[in-house]
XYZ file of C-alpha atoms in Angstrom:
441
model
C 62.194 -52.919 100.851
C 61.400 -49.303 99.888
C 57.773 -48.352 99.483
C 56.341 -47.086 96.226
C 56.297 -43.590 97.635
C 60.012 -43.722 98.483
C 60.859 -44.947 95.011
C 59.045 -42.014 93.450
C 61.484 -39.641 95.155
C 64.576 -41.757 95.901
C 66.488 -38.615 96.933
C 63.795 -37.433 99.339
C 62.753 -38.513 102.835
C 59.466 -39.557 104.286
C 56.225 -40.744 102.881
C 54.492 -39.182 99.922
C 50.794 -38.742 100.009
C 49.339 -39.453 96.581
C 45.896 -38.165 95.709
C 44.240 -40.633 93.372
C 41.034 -38.707 93.423
C 42.496 -35.620 91.767
C 42.281 -34.976 88.037
C 45.692 -34.690 88.747
C 73.069 -26.213 86.080
C 83.714 -21.083 86.724
C 82.927 -20.648 83.072
C 81.962 -17.653 80.994
C 80.455 -18.999 77.977
C 78.802 -16.960 75.308
C 79.099 -18.956 72.164
C 77.796 -16.529 69.580
C 80.331 -15.244 67.104
C 79.599 -11.609 67.750
C 79.288 -9.435 70.850
C 77.073 -7.170 68.778
C 74.618 -10.014 68.316
C 74.304 -10.516 72.073
C 73.636 -6.847 72.754
C 71.125 -6.719 69.925
C 69.392 -9.777 71.315
C 69.384 -8.238 74.777
C 67.864 -4.949 73.631
C 65.308 -6.627 71.403
C 64.270 -8.961 74.199
C 63.715 -6.092 76.631
C 61.764 -4.080 74.086
C 59.562 -6.970 73.068
C 59.110 -7.845 76.715
C 57.771 -4.408 77.598
C 55.443 -4.225 74.644
C 54.152 -7.738 75.021
C 53.372 -7.419 78.712
C 51.083 -4.505 77.978
C 49.148 -6.605 75.515
C 49.289 -9.514 77.896
C 47.644 -7.571 80.687
C 45.091 -5.944 78.389
C 43.989 -9.237 76.914
C 43.451 -10.842 80.336
C 45.521 -13.816 79.242
C 45.012 -16.923 81.329
C 48.673 -16.895 82.445
C 47.945 -13.835 84.551
C 44.912 -15.559 86.011
C 46.185 -18.643 87.808
C 43.702 -20.844 89.556
C 44.116 -20.553 93.304
C 44.148 -23.723 95.410
C 43.484 -21.997 98.726
C 42.422 -18.457 97.814
C 43.279 -15.698 100.316
C 40.694 -13.226 101.475
C 42.372 -10.360 99.640
C 45.694 -9.408 98.037
C 47.133 -7.608 101.052
C 46.373 -10.536 103.331
C 47.916 -12.907 100.758
C 51.320 -11.244 100.734
C 51.555 -9.522 104.086
C 49.309 -11.024 106.727
C 50.796 -12.336 109.991
C 49.882 -15.947 109.216
C 51.401 -15.687 105.724
C 54.668 -14.282 107.113
C 54.739 -17.005 109.766
C 54.448 -19.690 107.088
C 57.177 -18.073 104.984
C 59.590 -17.807 107.917
C 58.962 -21.371 109.030
C 59.437 -22.733 105.513
C 62.607 -20.659 104.951
C 64.181 -21.624 108.288
C 67.559 -23.374 107.908
C 67.646 -26.674 109.787
C 71.312 -27.723 109.460
C 74.707 -26.179 110.169
C 75.895 -23.996 107.271
C 72.669 -24.659 105.425
C 71.127 -22.597 102.667
C 67.926 -20.604 102.524
C 66.589 -20.983 99.005
C 63.772 -19.341 97.094
C 62.642 -21.865 94.497
C 60.592 -20.402 91.653
C 58.331 -22.801 89.786
C 58.250 -24.932 92.933
C 55.032 -26.695 91.948
C 56.594 -27.685 88.628
C 58.298 -30.942 87.731
C 61.953 -30.051 88.454
C 61.048 -27.446 91.055
C 59.154 -29.855 93.292
C 61.955 -32.443 93.187
C 64.672 -29.857 93.944
C 62.627 -28.393 96.785
C 62.218 -31.797 98.398
C 65.906 -32.651 98.034
C 66.899 -29.366 99.703
C 64.407 -29.869 102.505
C 65.645 -33.439 103.071
C 69.129 -32.194 103.960
C 67.864 -29.395 106.179
C 67.925 -26.308 103.975
C 65.298 -23.595 104.212
C 63.012 -23.658 101.190
C 60.294 -21.233 100.125
C 58.526 -21.822 96.839
C 56.625 -19.580 94.463
C 54.461 -20.685 91.553
C 51.611 -19.137 89.585
C 49.918 -22.477 88.907
C 49.136 -21.595 85.283
C 47.090 -24.056 83.301
C 49.532 -24.882 80.487
C 48.865 -28.421 81.661
C 46.466 -29.785 84.269
C 46.704 -27.752 87.456
C 45.599 -30.807 89.446
C 49.091 -32.268 89.022
C 50.671 -29.019 90.234
C 48.414 -28.947 93.263
C 49.278 -32.576 93.981
C 52.956 -31.596 93.983
C 52.075 -28.689 96.274
C 50.384 -31.085 98.677
C 53.487 -33.253 98.584
C 55.673 -30.261 99.466
C 53.272 -29.169 102.177
C 53.633 -32.598 103.774
C 57.371 -31.857 104.052
C 56.777 -28.364 105.461
C 57.676 -26.520 102.274
C 55.371 -23.571 101.650
C 54.586 -22.443 98.097
C 53.407 -18.883 97.544
C 50.711 -18.668 94.900
C 52.014 -15.737 92.851
C 53.758 -14.526 89.705
C 57.478 -13.678 89.540
C 56.539 -10.567 87.578
C 54.899 -9.235 90.743
C 57.710 -7.009 92.068
C 55.769 -6.146 95.225
C 55.385 -9.792 96.117
C 59.069 -10.526 95.467
C 60.121 -7.547 97.590
C 57.973 -8.779 100.454
C 59.401 -12.297 100.251
C 62.969 -10.946 100.460
C 61.976 -8.785 103.428
C 60.619 -11.773 105.325
C 63.496 -14.185 104.511
C 67.152 -13.304 103.827
C 67.596 -15.814 101.011
C 71.159 -16.994 100.470
C 70.277 -18.539 97.105
C 67.629 -18.446 94.416
C 66.847 -21.536 92.355
C 64.989 -20.088 89.356
C 63.011 -22.802 87.610
C 59.817 -20.918 86.749
C 59.348 -20.684 82.974
C 56.878 -21.192 80.196
C 57.952 -24.602 78.964
C 57.460 -26.406 75.668
C 58.705 -25.790 72.144
C 55.583 -26.260 70.052
C 53.197 -24.247 72.221
C 55.164 -21.075 71.404
C 53.483 -21.099 68.012
C 50.107 -20.791 69.731
C 50.897 -18.391 72.581
C 54.219 -16.569 72.027
C 53.476 -13.831 74.554
C 53.450 -16.285 77.450
C 57.114 -17.131 76.734
C 58.219 -13.497 76.777
C 56.154 -12.833 79.887
C 57.606 -15.722 81.897
C 61.046 -16.401 80.409
C 62.216 -12.835 79.742
C 60.160 -10.344 81.745
C 59.843 -12.693 84.721
C 63.591 -13.303 84.749
C 64.290 -9.550 84.716
C 61.824 -8.965 87.557
C 63.522 -11.621 89.666
C 67.054 -10.358 88.919
C 65.995 -6.811 89.770
C 64.956 -7.971 93.220
C 68.120 -10.045 93.662
C 70.376 -7.104 92.747
C 68.688 -4.897 95.380
C 68.874 -7.477 98.152
C 71.446 -7.022 100.899
C 73.145 -9.406 100.946
C 72.563 -10.468 97.366
C 71.726 -14.142 96.876
C 73.554 -16.404 94.446
C 71.312 -17.330 91.509
C 71.064 -20.694 89.767
C 68.588 -20.838 86.909
C 67.304 -23.184 84.243
C 68.402 -22.406 80.710
C 67.885 -25.200 78.171
C 69.642 -27.479 75.713
C 67.313 -25.856 73.183
C 69.748 -22.915 72.966
C 71.984 -25.100 70.761
C 69.279 -24.789 68.125
C 70.435 -25.642 64.615
C 73.965 -26.483 65.777
C 75.007 -29.759 64.131
C 78.266 -30.353 66.043
C 77.838 -33.085 68.622
C 78.025 -33.675 71.463
C 76.872 -30.184 72.409
C 79.484 -28.288 74.426
C 79.095 -25.067 76.399
C 81.727 -23.552 74.041
C 79.564 -24.183 70.947
C 77.701 -21.383 69.215
C 74.147 -20.785 70.326
C 73.035 -17.985 68.021
C 70.730 -20.047 65.794
C 67.632 -20.835 67.858
C 65.071 -23.102 66.227
C 62.106 -21.979 68.366
C 60.845 -18.977 70.293
C 61.282 -20.974 73.494
C 64.983 -21.435 72.636
C 65.290 -17.729 71.773
C 63.876 -16.691 75.166
C 66.323 -18.988 76.943
C 69.219 -17.558 74.901
C 67.990 -14.075 75.757
C 68.006 -15.200 79.399
C 71.679 -16.116 79.140
C 72.475 -12.672 77.738
C 70.396 -10.969 80.417
C 71.919 -12.925 83.311
C 75.421 -12.138 82.011
C 74.526 -8.446 82.098
C 73.332 -8.605 85.714
C 76.468 -10.505 86.675
C 78.700 -7.949 84.917
C 76.971 -4.801 86.173
C 75.632 -5.777 89.592
C 77.930 -8.562 90.790
C 75.324 -11.294 90.995
C 76.738 -14.807 91.169
C 74.902 -16.647 88.405
C 74.912 -20.237 87.198
C 72.890 -21.250 84.141
C 71.951 -24.897 83.669
C 71.169 -26.279 80.209
C 68.844 -29.198 80.892
C 68.601 -32.054 78.401
C 65.107 -33.643 78.145
C 64.275 -34.277 81.780
C 61.878 -37.148 82.555
C 60.628 -39.160 85.505
C 57.872 -39.436 88.150
C 55.713 -36.351 88.619
C 56.784 -35.197 85.145
C 55.134 -32.871 82.638
C 52.175 -34.307 80.714
C 53.190 -32.434 77.538
C 56.420 -34.425 77.246
C 56.479 -37.284 74.705
C 57.231 -40.105 77.174
C 54.302 -38.989 79.331
C 51.732 -38.560 76.557
C 52.901 -41.799 74.875
C 52.217 -43.670 78.111
C 48.741 -42.241 78.402
C 47.854 -43.009 74.776
C 49.321 -46.514 74.754
C 47.281 -47.448 77.807
C 44.156 -45.925 76.279
C 44.690 -47.815 73.006
C 45.060 -44.556 71.085
C 47.649 -44.236 68.300
C 50.836 -42.294 69.037
C 52.597 -40.026 66.533
C 56.307 -40.664 66.029
C 58.205 -38.000 64.093
C 61.132 -38.660 61.775
C 63.720 -36.164 60.547
C 65.161 -35.659 57.078
C 65.863 -38.821 55.077
C 63.650 -40.764 57.492
C 66.213 -40.495 60.295
C 64.807 -41.256 63.741
C 64.763 -38.387 66.223
C 66.941 -38.896 69.303
C 67.160 -37.191 72.674
C 69.631 -37.176 75.568
C 66.989 -38.253 78.090
C 68.053 -37.314 81.640
C 66.393 -38.770 84.719
C 65.055 -36.320 87.274
C 67.245 -37.516 90.178
C 70.383 -36.826 88.121
C 69.115 -33.339 87.269
C 68.396 -32.678 90.951
C 71.949 -33.658 91.894
C 73.271 -31.176 89.314
C 70.991 -28.420 90.598
C 71.961 -28.945 94.241
C 75.678 -29.138 93.362
C 75.316 -25.850 91.453
C 73.835 -24.188 94.520
C 76.581 -25.566 96.764
C 79.411 -24.375 94.467
C 77.861 -21.124 93.265
C 80.144 -18.758 95.167
C 79.018 -15.450 96.602
C 77.500 -12.469 94.877
C 79.647 -9.362 95.312
C 77.124 -6.560 95.119
C 75.124 -4.810 97.779
C 71.981 -2.790 97.287
C 72.407 -2.865 93.525
C 76.086 -1.776 93.539
C 78.850 -4.127 92.378
C 81.936 -4.426 94.602
C 83.922 -6.951 92.599
C 83.757 -9.756 90.056
C 81.320 -12.557 90.771
C 81.152 -16.089 89.319
C 79.288 -16.592 86.048
C 78.930 -20.181 84.883
C 77.000 -22.254 82.380
C 76.760 -26.043 82.515
C 75.167 -28.798 80.468
C 73.169 -31.267 82.550
C 72.456 -34.323 80.427
C 72.880 -38.079 80.440
C 75.372 -38.295 77.496
C 73.536 -41.253 75.974
C 71.032 -40.205 73.263
C 68.218 -42.657 72.593
C 65.928 -42.679 69.573
C 62.221 -42.099 69.990
C 61.294 -45.565 68.628
C 63.563 -47.095 71.283
C 61.813 -45.016 73.921
C 58.485 -46.357 72.722
C 59.680 -49.959 72.801
C 60.806 -49.531 76.428
C 57.402 -48.160 77.342
C 55.683 -51.064 75.571
C 57.748 -53.530 77.584
C 56.897 -51.876 80.892
C 53.231 -51.439 80.082
C 52.922 -54.861 78.443
C 50.934 -53.240 75.635
C 51.819 -52.850 71.972
C 51.567 -49.247 70.767
C 49.611 -48.189 67.715
C 52.051 -45.991 65.786
C 51.722 -43.282 63.161
C 55.173 -42.420 61.770
C 55.279 -39.017 60.062
C 57.844 -36.427 58.950
C 58.760 -33.833 61.559
C 56.889 -30.564 60.973
C 58.573 -27.174 61.171
C 57.482 -26.511 64.743
C 60.832 -25.714 66.400
C 61.813 -29.238 67.376
C 65.389 -30.323 66.627
C 66.296 -33.829 65.395
C 69.062 -34.701 67.863
C 70.447 -33.653 71.276
C 73.596 -34.953 72.961
C 75.264 -33.345 76.000
C 78.983 -32.968 76.625
C 79.027 -32.899 80.439
C 82.801 -32.786 81.016
C 82.610 -29.259 82.467
C 79.823 -30.137 84.912
C 81.618 -33.342 85.833
C 84.807 -31.368 86.552
C 83.291 -28.396 88.384
C 80.216 -29.910 90.011
C 81.102 -33.569 90.395
C 78.052 -34.228 88.224
C 77.719 -37.886 87.304
C 74.387 -39.157 85.919
C 73.729 -42.773 86.889
C 70.233 -43.618 85.596
C 69.830 -45.080 82.114
C 66.583 -44.772 80.176
C 65.239 -48.304 80.801
C 65.695 -47.873 84.550
C 64.223 -44.387 84.595
C 61.198 -45.270 82.476
C 60.467 -48.297 84.654
C 60.256 -45.966 87.665
C 58.131 -43.504 85.738
C 55.618 -46.123 84.615
C 55.347 -47.455 88.155
C 54.529 -43.958 89.410
C 52.138 -43.269 86.543
C 50.073 -46.385 87.123
C 49.921 -45.686 90.846
C 48.974 -42.016 90.431
C 46.412 -42.328 87.660
C 45.200 -45.834 88.342
C 45.548 -49.083 86.448
C 42.109 -49.550 84.954
C 43.312 -49.918 81.370
C 41.552 -47.531 79.012
C 39.445 -45.971 81.772
C 41.825 -43.457 83.323
C 41.047 -40.394 85.359
C 40.994 -37.299 83.149
C 44.482 -35.807 82.972
């Protein structure tokens, strides 16, 4: 009988140490109707990126001031000391025949931590980087870091916009692949802090690609785009061949800009690039800003939850995708990515460029999600049903995964009732089960 810890990460080995005391994706696919639009988007994104970063630095924004779990003595020691290099080399060491050495950005994040553990389980070298920003409680990120540490995966506390740090990492380890999952997440928060999205999702992506293009040999890059790029598209299910030039949020626009930017680096520098459009990922160790997570917290605490409805009182629906299925798609993308063809920033031939949907193909309405949570928690939710505000959310998502199924062997197997049952079990174990008297999250 598997332990609770093993069920939290069914695709990962070993025991997971849980800290209860802590407050704790071969297919070119640009779907816009005009090449001119893509170039305009690309140029605008770069311009806005440059301008915004200046303001970002000047304002001392909190996203450039991550909280440090184990602070180094000084900057030089942090990125270049003998002990630091030893940790990086040990973490990046390949432990199986024909294994990969992967730099995982956003490794202390939800998807990043799961992917890192899955790669380590099969013997790949894994080095993480994360800036531990406080978009949501850093205690949860540090708990994931502790989990990775227990599996000998080292996470560098740093920002992907730090070109000096990235250069040093690539000098210490000859990465064969980069799994780029670092991003400013969330649709609604972009209305409060738009600069953080440009800083992380556009400027950070360019910084990382610049380092990858200069590496010799160049790594293959797999990165997280988003189903949000489909925006106001009403054709369902969403296919990689559909248009994506009508974003409904700034978050979606930065991810679309990322697809244009990665295509450019593939075309000019020969980087092998795979973009993955995730569809509403959920599961243990998830993000507290996601609806299923916050609903669980509020239901337990006897607080009312807000359920949005679309036009004509139509229930919102999402293609909820369990984390283990997403991890399988990410790992398969790394394994099938093909080689980059450049060297030292010079292209020597065509390299693969691919985009895949990673979803579950079974949209579920939000009220149904709530009813599943009520069943697992054995508590009736207090509900406020209101019309969806104009905050960038879309009413419906549904993935066509035929391309990923064909090229990656991607086959999601976890339905929402099963996945939510596992999530609730983790949640109650992590935060405690004293109804209404939970640790601050």
